[in-house]
Short mmCIF file of C-alpha atoms in Angstrom, two decimals:
data_model
loop_
_atom_site.label_atom_id
_atom_site.label_comp_id
_atom_site.label_asym_id
_atom_site.label_seq_id
_atom_site.Cartn_x
_atom_site.Cartn_y
_atom_site.Cartn_z
CA MET A 207 145.02 150.43 113.99
CA ALA A 208 146.75 151.50 110.78
CA TRP A 209 144.83 149.95 107.90
CA ILE A 210 146.54 148.51 104.81
CA LEU A 211 143.68 149.68 102.59
CA PRO A 212 142.44 153.27 103.09
CA LEU A 213 138.92 153.38 104.48
CA ALA A 214 136.17 155.06 102.43
CA SER A 215 138.17 154.47 99.23
CA SER A 216 137.32 152.56 96.05
CA HIS A 217 139.71 150.37 94.05
CA ARG A 218 139.82 147.95 91.17
CA PHE A 219 141.45 144.57 91.64
CA GLY A 220 142.36 141.73 89.38
CA GLY A 221 139.93 138.87 89.88
CA ILE A 222 136.70 140.90 89.86
CA ASP A 223 135.16 143.28 87.32
CA ALA A 224 133.39 145.72 89.64
CA PRO A 225 135.21 148.23 91.84
CA VAL A 226 135.57 147.39 95.51
CA ARG A 227 134.63 150.08 98.04
CA ILE A 228 136.41 149.81 101.39
CA LEU A 229 133.78 150.67 104.01
CA ARG A 230 135.40 149.93 107.36
CA GLY A 231 138.00 147.83 109.08
CA LEU A 232 136.74 144.80 110.99
CA GLY A 233 139.95 143.59 112.61
CA GLY A 234 143.38 142.17 112.07
CA GLY A 235 145.90 139.62 113.23
CA SER A 236 149.24 138.10 112.35
CA GLN A 237 148.14 137.12 108.85
CA GLY A 238 146.48 140.31 107.67
CA GLN A 239 143.44 142.53 108.05
CA VAL A 240 139.73 142.12 107.34
CA PHE A 241 137.49 144.84 105.91
CA GLU A 242 133.82 145.29 105.22
CA VAL A 243 133.53 146.18 101.54
CA ALA A 244 130.84 146.78 98.96
CA VAL A 245 130.89 145.27 95.48
CA GLY A 246 128.02 146.89 93.65
CA GLU A 247 125.14 146.70 96.11
CA GLU A 248 126.46 143.61 97.90
CA ALA A 249 128.19 143.86 101.27
CA LEU A 250 131.09 141.41 101.59
CA ALA A 251 134.22 140.91 103.67
CA LEU A 252 137.74 141.25 102.28
CA LYS A 253 140.76 139.71 103.94
CA TRP A 254 144.05 141.27 102.83
CA TYR A 255 147.31 139.56 103.72
CA PHE A 256 150.54 141.05 104.98
CA PRO A 257 153.46 140.41 102.58
CA THR A 258 155.45 139.05 105.54
CA PHE A 259 152.91 136.28 106.06
CA LEU A 260 152.74 135.45 102.35
CA ARG A 261 156.47 134.80 102.30
CA ARG A 262 155.90 132.08 104.93
CA ASP A 263 153.12 130.44 102.89
CA PRO A 264 153.97 130.56 99.17
CA GLY A 265 151.22 128.06 98.26
CA LEU A 266 148.38 130.09 99.79
CA ALA A 267 147.17 131.72 96.56
CA GLU A 268 146.96 128.35 94.82
CA ARG A 269 145.02 126.83 97.74
CA LEU A 270 142.58 129.73 97.79
CA ALA A 271 142.02 129.53 94.04
CA GLU A 272 141.35 125.80 94.39
CA SER A 273 138.84 126.42 97.21
CA ILE A 274 137.07 129.08 95.15
CA ARG A 275 136.76 126.73 92.16
CA ARG A 276 135.47 123.92 94.40
CA GLY A 277 132.89 126.00 96.26
CA SER A 278 131.69 125.86 99.84
CA PRO A 279 130.96 122.43 101.38
CA ASN A 280 127.63 123.79 102.69
CA GLY A 281 126.04 127.01 103.88
CA ASP A 282 127.75 126.98 107.28
CA PHE A 283 131.08 128.31 105.93
CA LEU A 284 132.17 131.88 105.22
CA TRP A 285 133.87 130.47 102.14
CA PRO A 286 136.27 132.35 99.81
CA LEU A 287 134.44 133.80 96.80
CA ALA A 288 137.12 135.53 94.73
CA LEU A 289 140.88 136.03 94.84
CA LEU A 290 141.88 139.69 94.45
CA ARG A 291 145.24 141.06 93.34
CA PRO A 292 146.18 144.75 93.23
CA THR A 293 146.26 146.39 89.80
CA GLY A 294 146.79 149.95 88.60
CA PRO A 295 146.45 152.58 91.33
CA ALA A 296 145.79 149.92 93.96
CA ALA A 297 149.08 148.22 93.13
CA ALA A 298 150.94 151.52 93.32
CA MET A 299 149.29 152.35 96.64
CA LEU A 300 150.32 148.97 98.08
CA GLY A 301 153.85 149.19 96.78
CA GLY A 302 153.57 147.03 93.68
CA ALA A 303 151.55 144.06 92.49
CA ALA A 304 153.85 141.66 94.32
CA SER A 305 153.06 143.24 97.67
CA GLY A 306 150.13 141.01 98.51
CA PHE A 307 146.66 139.78 97.69
CA GLY A 308 143.39 139.07 99.43
CA TYR A 309 140.08 137.33 98.98
CA LEU A 310 136.40 138.14 99.20
CA MET A 311 134.05 136.14 101.40
CA PRO A 312 130.51 136.55 102.72
CA LEU A 313 130.09 139.12 105.47
CA ARG A 314 129.14 137.63 108.81
CA PRO A 315 125.42 138.41 109.26
CA ALA A 316 124.09 140.37 112.20
CA GLY A 317 123.13 138.11 115.07
CA PHE A 318 126.23 135.91 114.90
CA GLN A 319 128.71 136.40 117.73
CA GLY A 320 132.07 134.80 118.35
CA ALA A 321 131.94 131.44 120.11
CA VAL A 322 134.53 132.89 122.50
CA GLU A 323 131.67 134.96 123.98
CA HIS A 324 129.79 131.76 124.80
CA ALA A 325 132.87 130.07 126.27
CA ALA A 326 133.38 133.10 128.51
CA GLY A 327 129.78 132.92 129.75
CA ARG A 328 128.84 136.24 128.14
CA LEU A 329 126.26 134.84 125.71
CA THR A 330 122.68 133.98 126.67
CA ILE A 331 121.82 130.74 124.87
CA SER A 332 119.45 127.88 125.62
CA LEU A 333 120.64 124.32 126.13
CA GLN A 334 118.69 123.33 123.03
CA ASN A 335 120.53 125.90 120.92
CA VAL A 336 123.91 124.91 122.37
CA LEU A 337 123.20 121.36 121.17
CA ARG A 338 121.93 122.60 117.81
CA SER A 339 125.10 124.69 117.36
CA ALA A 340 127.23 121.65 118.16
CA PHE A 341 125.23 119.58 115.66
CA PHE A 342 125.67 122.12 112.86
CA LEU A 343 129.39 122.40 113.64
CA ALA A 344 129.82 118.63 113.36
CA ARG A 345 127.72 118.63 110.19
CA GLY A 346 129.91 121.34 108.66
CA PHE A 347 133.04 119.30 109.28
CA HIS A 348 131.27 116.23 107.92
CA ALA A 349 130.58 118.11 104.68
CA LEU A 350 134.19 119.34 104.56
CA HIS A 351 135.69 115.89 105.13
CA SER A 352 133.31 114.35 102.59
CA LEU A 353 135.11 116.45 99.95
CA GLY A 354 138.48 115.08 101.05
CA LEU A 355 139.41 118.36 102.74
CA CYS A 356 140.66 119.24 106.22
CA TYR A 357 140.29 122.51 108.11
CA LYS A 358 143.65 122.32 109.96
CA ASP A 359 143.45 125.41 112.19
CA VAL A 360 140.39 124.60 114.30
CA SER A 361 139.87 127.03 117.18
CA LEU A 362 137.14 128.79 119.11
CA GLY A 363 137.95 132.06 117.36
CA ASN A 364 136.91 130.67 113.98
CA VAL A 365 133.32 129.83 114.94
CA PHE A 366 130.35 132.19 115.27
CA LEU A 367 127.02 131.45 116.96
CA ASP A 368 123.49 132.73 116.44
CA ALA A 369 122.27 132.15 119.99
CA GLY A 370 118.62 132.69 119.11
CA ARG A 371 118.53 129.98 116.44
CA GLY A 372 121.33 127.63 117.36
CA ARG A 373 123.09 128.18 114.02
CA ILE A 374 126.81 128.49 113.39
CA LEU A 375 129.18 129.94 110.82
CA ILE A 376 132.75 128.76 110.29
CA GLY A 377 135.23 131.45 109.28
CA ASP A 378 138.93 131.68 108.39
CA ASN A 379 138.68 129.04 105.68
CA ASP A 380 141.90 130.08 103.95
CA ASN A 381 143.81 127.25 105.66
CA VAL A 382 141.52 124.53 104.29
CA GLU A 383 143.45 122.02 102.23
CA VAL A 384 143.22 118.58 100.69
CA SER A 385 143.60 116.14 103.59
CA GLY A 386 147.13 114.80 103.86
CA ARG A 387 148.70 117.24 101.41
CA GLY A 388 150.64 118.88 104.23
CA GLY A 389 151.24 122.36 102.81
CA GLY A 390 150.79 125.80 104.33
CA ALA A 391 152.39 127.72 107.15
CA VAL A 392 149.58 127.15 109.65
CA VAL A 393 149.31 123.77 111.40
CA GLY A 394 146.97 124.61 114.28
CA THR A 395 146.38 126.36 117.59
CA TRP A 396 147.64 125.10 120.95
CA GLY A 397 144.84 123.49 122.90
CA PHE A 398 143.09 122.37 119.71
CA MET A 399 145.86 120.54 117.85
CA ALA A 400 145.88 116.76 117.93
CA PRO A 401 148.87 115.44 119.93
CA GLU A 402 150.59 114.02 116.84
CA VAL A 403 150.43 117.44 115.14
CA ALA A 404 151.54 119.35 118.24
CA LEU A 405 154.54 117.02 118.58
CA GLY A 406 155.48 117.48 114.91
CA ARG A 407 154.96 113.81 114.08
CA SER A 408 152.22 114.45 111.54
CA ARG A 409 150.85 117.24 109.40
CA PRO A 410 147.19 118.21 109.86
CA ASP A 411 144.66 116.04 108.04
CA GLY A 412 141.13 114.75 108.46
CA GLY A 413 142.17 112.52 111.35
CA SER A 414 143.68 115.38 113.32
CA ASP A 415 140.60 117.49 112.50
CA LEU A 416 138.48 114.91 114.36
CA PHE A 417 140.46 115.53 117.55
CA SER A 418 140.28 119.31 117.13
CA LEU A 419 136.54 119.12 116.45
CA ALA A 420 136.02 117.17 119.69
CA VAL A 421 137.87 119.91 121.62
CA LEU A 422 135.66 122.55 120.03
CA LEU A 423 132.47 120.58 120.74
CA PHE A 424 133.51 120.07 124.36
CA LEU A 425 134.08 123.81 124.72
CA LEU A 426 130.66 124.54 123.23
CA LEU A 427 128.87 122.08 125.51
CA THR A 428 130.74 122.77 128.76
CA ARG A 429 132.46 126.16 128.28
CA HIS A 430 135.69 124.53 129.45
CA ASP A 431 138.99 123.23 128.07
CA PRO A 432 138.99 119.39 128.11
CA PHE A 433 142.57 119.22 129.47
CA LYS A 434 142.63 122.06 132.01
CA GLY A 435 142.12 120.61 135.47
CA ALA A 436 144.15 119.97 138.60
CA LEU A 437 147.32 119.20 136.62
CA GLU A 438 147.17 122.52 134.80
CA ARG A 439 146.51 124.34 138.08
CA ALA A 440 149.76 122.91 139.44
CA ILE A 441 151.80 124.49 136.61
CA PRO A 442 153.26 127.83 137.81
CA CYS A 443 153.79 129.20 134.29
CA LEU A 444 151.90 127.94 131.24
CA ASP A 445 154.80 128.54 128.84
CA LEU A 446 155.45 126.58 125.65
CA PRO A 447 157.09 123.56 127.33
CA ALA A 448 154.19 123.42 129.79
CA ARG A 449 151.63 123.61 126.98
CA ARG A 450 153.46 120.88 125.13
CA ARG A 451 153.28 118.63 128.19
CA LEU A 452 149.64 119.49 128.97
CA TYR A 453 148.26 119.08 125.44
CA ALA A 454 150.64 116.73 123.64
CA GLU A 455 153.09 114.75 125.75
CA GLU A 456 150.95 113.89 128.79
CA PRO A 457 147.37 115.00 128.04
CA LEU A 458 144.72 113.77 130.48
CA PHE A 459 141.02 114.40 129.93
CA VAL A 460 139.46 116.20 132.89
CA PHE A 461 136.67 113.61 133.02
CA ASP A 462 138.75 110.54 132.23
CA PRO A 463 136.69 107.65 133.66
CA ARG A 464 139.77 105.74 134.87
CA ASP A 465 142.09 108.51 136.07
CA ASP A 466 140.86 111.38 138.25
CA ARG A 467 144.18 113.20 138.68
CA ASN A 468 143.11 116.05 136.39
CA ARG A 469 139.57 116.74 137.61
CA PRO A 470 138.27 120.32 137.28
CA ASP A 471 138.80 122.64 140.23
CA PRO A 472 135.49 123.29 142.08
CA ILE A 473 136.05 127.05 142.06
CA GLU A 474 138.15 127.83 138.99
CA HIS A 475 136.44 125.29 136.72
CA ALA A 476 132.87 125.43 138.01
CA ALA A 477 131.33 125.57 134.51
CA ALA A 478 132.71 122.15 133.61
CA LEU A 479 131.43 120.57 136.82
CA LEU A 480 127.98 122.09 136.32
CA THR A 481 127.54 121.27 132.63
CA TRP A 482 129.17 117.85 132.15
CA PRO A 483 126.52 115.98 134.23
CA LEU A 484 123.76 117.49 132.07
CA TYR A 485 124.58 115.30 129.09
CA PRO A 486 123.58 111.65 128.61
CA ARG A 487 126.21 108.94 128.97
CA ALA A 488 126.07 108.11 125.28
CA LEU A 489 127.25 111.64 124.44
CA GLN A 490 129.84 111.73 127.22
CA GLN A 491 131.31 108.47 125.94
CA GLN A 492 132.11 110.07 122.57
CA PHE A 493 134.43 112.50 124.36
CA GLU A 494 135.90 109.75 126.54
CA ARG A 495 136.79 107.79 123.39
CA THR A 496 138.41 110.69 121.57
CA PHE A 497 140.22 112.07 124.64
CA GLY A 498 141.15 108.60 125.92
CA PRO A 499 142.19 105.95 123.38
CA GLY A 500 141.91 108.60 120.65
CA LEU A 501 144.88 110.53 122.04
CA SER A 502 147.21 108.00 120.45
CA ASP A 503 144.93 105.87 118.26
CA ARG A 504 143.34 108.02 115.57
CA ARG A 505 140.91 105.21 114.72
CA SER A 506 139.30 105.65 118.15
CA ARG A 507 138.26 109.24 117.48
CA THR A 508 134.56 109.91 117.07
CA LEU A 509 133.66 110.53 113.43
CA THR A 510 131.71 113.57 112.26
CA GLY A 511 128.65 111.50 111.36
CA GLN A 512 128.69 109.86 114.78
CA TRP A 513 128.69 113.27 116.44
CA CYS A 514 125.69 114.32 114.33
CA GLN A 515 123.83 111.14 115.23
CA GLN A 516 124.47 111.44 118.95
CA LEU A 517 123.77 115.17 119.17
CA ALA A 518 120.47 114.75 117.32
CA ALA A 519 119.52 111.90 119.67
CA THR A 520 120.37 114.09 122.67
CA LEU A 521 118.04 116.81 121.39
CA ASP A 522 115.24 114.23 121.29
CA GLN A 523 115.64 113.72 125.06
CA ARG A 524 115.10 117.38 125.93
CA ARG A 525 112.24 118.06 128.33
CA LEU A 526 111.13 121.04 130.42
CA CYS A 527 110.65 121.12 134.17
CA PRO A 528 106.93 121.62 134.96
CA ASN A 529 107.92 123.71 138.00
CA CYS A 530 110.56 126.14 136.65
CA ALA A 531 110.61 125.40 132.87
CA GLU A 532 114.36 124.62 132.94
CA GLU A 533 115.66 122.40 130.13
CA ASN A 534 116.74 118.91 131.17
CA LEU A 535 118.21 115.98 129.26
CA LEU A 536 116.99 112.63 130.56
CA ASP A 537 116.06 109.29 129.08
CA VAL A 538 112.45 109.82 127.99
CA ARG A 539 111.40 106.58 129.72
CA LEU A 540 112.75 107.60 133.13
CA SER A 541 111.92 110.00 135.94
CA GLY A 542 114.48 112.29 137.56
CA LEU A 543 115.06 115.61 139.26
CA CYS A 544 115.28 119.05 137.67
CA ARG A 545 118.88 120.24 137.42
CA SER A 546 117.83 123.75 138.43
CA CYS A 547 115.10 123.63 141.09
CA GLY A 548 115.30 119.97 142.10
CA ALA A 549 111.61 119.33 141.44
CA PRO A 550 110.62 115.78 140.42
CA LEU A 551 110.57 115.16 136.67
CA PRO A 552 108.10 112.41 135.81
CA PRO A 553 108.57 110.54 132.52
CA PRO A 554 107.13 112.79 129.78
CA MET A 555 104.65 112.08 127.05
CA ARG A 556 106.69 110.88 124.08
CA MET A 557 106.42 110.23 120.37
CA ARG A 558 107.50 106.90 118.99
CA THR A 559 108.86 107.13 115.45
CA ALA A 560 110.71 104.72 113.22
CA ALA A 561 113.97 106.07 114.66
CA GLY A 562 113.00 105.88 118.33
CA LEU A 563 111.48 108.09 121.01
CA VAL A 564 111.17 111.88 121.09
CA ALA A 565 110.14 113.63 124.30
CA VAL A 566 107.06 115.83 124.01
CA ALA A 567 108.24 119.30 125.07
CA ALA A 568 107.68 122.78 123.69
CA GLY A 569 110.31 123.48 121.04
CA ASN A 570 111.14 119.86 120.23
CA GLU A 571 110.83 118.89 116.57
CA LEU A 572 110.26 115.97 114.24
CA HIS A 573 112.55 115.75 111.21
CA PRO A 574 112.73 113.48 108.15
CA HIS A 575 115.37 111.30 109.83
CA HIS A 576 112.85 110.39 112.53
CA PHE A 577 110.82 108.53 109.91
CA ASP A 578 113.57 106.87 107.86
CA LEU A 579 116.55 105.10 109.42
CA LEU A 580 118.47 105.42 106.14
CA LEU A 581 118.40 109.23 106.20
CA ALA A 582 121.24 111.21 107.76
CA GLU A 583 120.32 113.44 110.67
CA ASP A 584 119.16 116.84 109.39
CA LEU A 585 117.81 119.71 111.50
CA ASP A 586 117.26 122.08 108.57
CA HIS A 587 113.85 120.84 107.46
CA PRO A 588 111.58 120.20 110.46
CA LEU A 589 108.28 118.53 109.63
CA ALA A 590 106.65 119.29 112.98
CA ARG A 591 107.26 121.39 116.08
CA MET A 592 105.76 120.99 119.53
CA VAL A 593 104.30 124.25 120.81
CA ALA A 594 102.81 125.38 124.12
CA HIS A 595 99.36 126.94 124.39
CA PRO A 596 99.86 130.73 124.66
CA ARG A 597 97.74 131.03 127.84
CA ARG A 598 97.99 127.50 129.27
CA PRO A 599 101.63 126.48 128.68
CA HIS A 600 101.15 123.00 130.17
CA LEU A 601 98.91 122.17 127.18
CA LEU A 602 100.95 121.18 124.14
CA GLY A 603 100.14 121.02 120.46
CA LEU A 604 101.91 119.82 117.33
CA GLU A 605 102.37 122.30 114.49
CA ASN A 606 102.39 120.91 110.95
CA LEU A 607 105.44 122.45 109.26
CA SER A 608 105.26 120.13 106.25
CA PRO A 609 103.54 120.89 102.92
CA HIS A 610 101.19 117.93 103.37
CA PRO A 611 98.03 117.39 105.45
CA TRP A 612 98.13 114.92 108.34
CA THR A 613 95.57 112.82 110.13
CA LEU A 614 95.56 112.82 113.92
CA THR A 615 93.63 109.96 115.50
CA LEU A 616 92.44 110.60 119.05
CA GLN A 617 92.29 108.06 121.86
CA GLU A 618 88.53 107.81 121.37
CA GLY A 619 89.02 106.92 117.70
CA GLU A 620 88.04 110.24 116.14
CA ALA A 621 90.22 111.32 113.19
CA ILE A 622 91.14 115.00 112.77
CA ALA A 623 92.69 116.57 109.67
CA VAL A 624 95.70 118.81 110.33
CA ALA A 625 96.47 121.07 107.37
CA PRO A 626 99.91 122.58 106.71
CA GLY A 627 100.49 125.44 109.14
CA GLU A 628 97.84 124.24 111.59
CA THR A 629 98.43 123.08 115.16
CA ALA A 630 96.60 120.16 116.73
CA SER A 631 96.29 119.55 120.48
CA LEU A 632 98.14 116.52 121.81
CA ALA A 633 95.93 116.22 124.90
CA HIS A 634 94.03 113.18 123.59
CA ALA A 635 96.20 112.31 120.59
CA ALA A 636 97.01 108.65 119.92
CA ILE A 637 98.36 108.24 116.38
CA LEU A 638 99.66 110.76 113.86
CA THR A 639 99.59 109.64 110.23
CA THR A 640 101.76 111.56 107.74
CA PRO A 641 103.13 110.89 104.25
CA ASN A 642 106.53 110.39 105.93
CA GLY A 643 105.25 107.72 108.29
CA GLU A 644 103.27 107.09 111.43
CA VAL A 645 103.90 108.45 114.92
CA THR A 646 102.48 106.88 118.07
CA ILE A 647 101.91 109.18 121.04
CA GLU A 648 102.75 107.37 124.28
CA ARG A 649 101.98 108.45 127.81
CA PRO A 650 103.79 107.50 131.02
CA GLY A 651 102.59 104.14 132.28
CA GLU A 652 101.26 103.02 128.91
CA SER A 653 102.76 99.82 127.57
CA SER A 654 104.07 99.65 124.01
CA ALA A 655 104.58 96.65 121.83
CA GLN A 656 107.89 98.20 120.71
CA ALA A 657 109.13 99.24 124.17
#
């Protein structure tokens, strides 16, 4: 690839005092190229636009400057930091100051890989971390929409996953705009655009973002396109008119509960058929709403906060098969069969909090929202984590991740102090008392006054 900015060179730009050293090229597309750069001792990314693209989007510099002044909605965005324009030798090298501009943003940390790798089945990631990634994605869009902004160009290529932690980063934020303003050259990507945007009846806004977010969440959870089923398989050539029909004029959700004409193919679409049944009905119904009535009625689309609520609740249902240790998602009050080995899954031990029930399983956590119904779901600040004994994994303990001591009352009535950082066995636990509230440990077959 021929790079716009010479590698291993250093330049001064308007918009920043320190020189910018061009370390290496990271990639490019139709809009421009992205470089790893150093500003002082800090490693950053620089996106530099092609003049041809800038002529199509004359308001881009103003939008970027506005985003930089506003700041990132939260830490899940690779948000623009500074707008750079060529000056002096850099301007001469690029053919004049009017030849383009770029912007600095944080460099994607090691450990984050493109979500396209997950969708292609090339990324090893636990079910828990898939759900966590989906939660953080919905939370990022919730933060964005809370500022009155819309992302517009939602696609799988703009999201990065840390498979080991279930964290995400959202890139390519240069198309972000005030919802409803309707500027910019980019309106979306086929397969992600809401039908009204794809048909040219509406410009992208927060309402169309909700549809695009649902597509992205479905891809994360199932590794499959929500509209590619039997109807798409019958199309000999997926050209633009065919895409328009598939995604905008006659879209049909592959798991539409009332119309099975577009079901996934058992061979070509095996991932969808394997993953969709894993999720509880309450989560499936959010997709059915958005990809059913929400195709034409924007008010029927699941909101960002509703996604966060349902994804957090789904994480609370996670349990591990005692036979093969596979992750399963089942109502904590019910028995079932393991999705992997078919072994019986008895109802697990569970924790009853102010917000409901949490299955006792290694890796599950308690968060502030479990103790206060008025708090929004937040996975960033766990108060407790369930851990398995290192030599006897069927024995579980609860690690105190909070800064405060707890009291654990055993079934026999004995009270045990659990200091911050300590882990207490749950084998005979009955009640956990914390500054955040009380937790009752319930076992299968035990009756509860709140059940």
